[in-house]
Amino acid sequence: MVESYLDRNALANARIQGIEQSLGLVGTQFNTAISVLFAGYILLQIPSNMIITRVRPSIYLPACMILWGVISGLTAVVHSFTGLVIVRFFLGFVEA
């Protein structure tokens, strides 16, 4: 999906813009922030597929897209490594 491509490249583009300095990231924190997206994605992939068989896709998919937009927007208000990891983790959830 399109949002998957956007999320995977958004942090790399933010790195060029100086996100590491803005959030005070050191060592492997940037790589952790990228990887945690996939942890959330993997954890909810199967439950999401089970939910979509019980809920009408015309309700479930737009709800997921709205949540994705909200959580993606919350990335703009992150001020620490912890906040970035939390937002990226839940972004992986809604992408699943």
Short mmCIF file of C-alpha atoms in Angstrom, two decimals:
data_model
loop_
_atom_site.label_atom_id
_atom_site.label_comp_id
_atom_site.label_asym_id
_atom_site.label_seq_id
_atom_site.Cartn_x
_atom_site.Cartn_y
_atom_site.Cartn_z
CA MET A 1 0.00 0.00 0.00
CA VAL A 2 1.00 3.60 -0.48
CA GLU A 3 1.20 4.43 3.22
CA SER A 4 3.68 1.59 3.72
CA TYR A 5 6.01 3.17 1.17
CA LEU A 6 5.55 6.61 2.73
CA ASP A 7 6.31 5.41 6.26
CA ARG A 8 9.41 3.52 5.27
CA ASN A 9 10.88 6.53 3.49
CA ALA A 10 9.61 9.33 5.73
CA LEU A 11 12.13 8.70 8.48
CA ALA A 12 15.00 8.44 6.00
CA ASN A 13 13.99 11.81 4.55
CA ALA A 14 13.69 13.23 8.06
CA ARG A 15 17.25 12.07 8.72
CA ILE A 16 18.47 14.23 5.88
CA GLN A 17 16.53 17.14 7.37
CA GLY A 18 18.21 16.65 10.78
CA ILE A 19 15.82 14.57 12.90
CA GLU A 20 18.74 12.98 14.74
CA GLN A 21 19.94 16.35 15.99
CA SER A 22 16.42 17.60 16.74
CA LEU A 23 15.53 14.60 18.90
CA GLY A 24 19.04 14.03 20.25
CA LEU A 25 19.33 10.53 18.80
CA VAL A 26 22.61 8.76 19.48
CA GLY A 27 24.13 5.45 18.46
CA THR A 28 21.65 2.99 17.03
CA GLN A 29 18.51 4.85 18.15
CA PHE A 30 17.69 5.92 14.60
CA ASN A 31 17.94 2.31 13.37
CA THR A 32 15.75 1.17 16.28
CA ALA A 33 13.11 3.75 15.35
CA ILE A 34 13.06 2.40 11.80
CA SER A 35 12.92 -1.26 12.89
CA VAL A 36 10.15 -0.88 15.47
CA LEU A 37 7.64 -0.17 12.68
CA PHE A 38 8.05 -3.74 11.49
CA ALA A 39 7.58 -5.14 15.01
CA GLY A 40 4.13 -3.55 15.23
CA TYR A 41 3.36 -4.62 11.68
CA ILE A 42 4.23 -8.27 12.33
CA LEU A 43 2.35 -8.43 15.64
CA LEU A 44 -0.96 -7.27 14.19
CA GLN A 45 -0.84 -8.82 10.71
CA ILE A 46 -2.69 -12.05 11.58
CA PRO A 47 -5.21 -10.48 14.01
CA SER A 48 -5.99 -7.83 11.41
CA ASN A 49 -6.75 -10.47 8.81
CA MET A 50 -8.99 -12.24 11.30
CA ILE A 51 -10.84 -9.00 12.11
CA ILE A 52 -11.45 -8.14 8.46
CA THR A 53 -13.32 -11.42 7.99
CA ARG A 54 -15.77 -10.42 10.74
CA VAL A 55 -16.12 -6.70 10.10
CA ARG A 56 -17.27 -5.19 6.84
CA PRO A 57 -14.24 -4.05 4.84
CA SER A 58 -16.10 -0.84 3.96
CA ILE A 59 -15.92 0.07 7.65
CA TYR A 60 -12.65 -1.55 8.70
CA LEU A 61 -10.38 -0.21 5.95
CA PRO A 62 -11.46 3.45 6.18
CA ALA A 63 -11.13 3.24 9.97
CA CYS A 64 -7.58 1.95 9.55
CA MET A 65 -6.78 4.75 7.11
CA ILE A 66 -8.11 7.39 9.51
CA LEU A 67 -6.06 5.93 12.37
CA TRP A 68 -3.02 5.80 10.11
CA GLY A 69 -3.45 9.49 9.27
CA VAL A 70 -3.82 10.48 12.92
CA ILE A 71 -0.83 8.44 14.08
CA SER A 72 1.26 9.59 11.15
CA GLY A 73 0.40 13.19 12.04
CA LEU A 74 1.47 12.57 15.64
CA THR A 75 4.99 12.05 14.33
CA ALA A 76 5.16 15.83 13.97
CA VAL A 77 4.72 16.40 17.71
CA VAL A 78 7.35 13.91 18.87
CA HIS A 79 10.14 15.44 20.97
CA SER A 80 12.10 12.41 22.13
CA PHE A 81 13.38 9.01 21.11
CA THR A 82 10.76 7.29 23.26
CA GLY A 83 7.95 9.21 21.60
CA LEU A 84 9.31 8.39 18.16
CA VAL A 85 9.50 4.68 18.96
CA ILE A 86 5.94 4.65 20.34
CA VAL A 87 4.53 6.43 17.29
CA ARG A 88 6.43 4.18 14.88
CA PHE A 89 5.27 1.05 16.73
CA PHE A 90 1.61 2.04 16.50
CA LEU A 91 2.10 3.11 12.90
CA GLY A 92 3.14 -0.48 12.21
CA PHE A 93 -0.04 -1.64 13.96
CA VAL A 94 -2.36 0.38 11.73
CA GLU A 95 -0.45 -0.58 8.61
CA ALA A 96 -1.08 -4.25 9.32
#
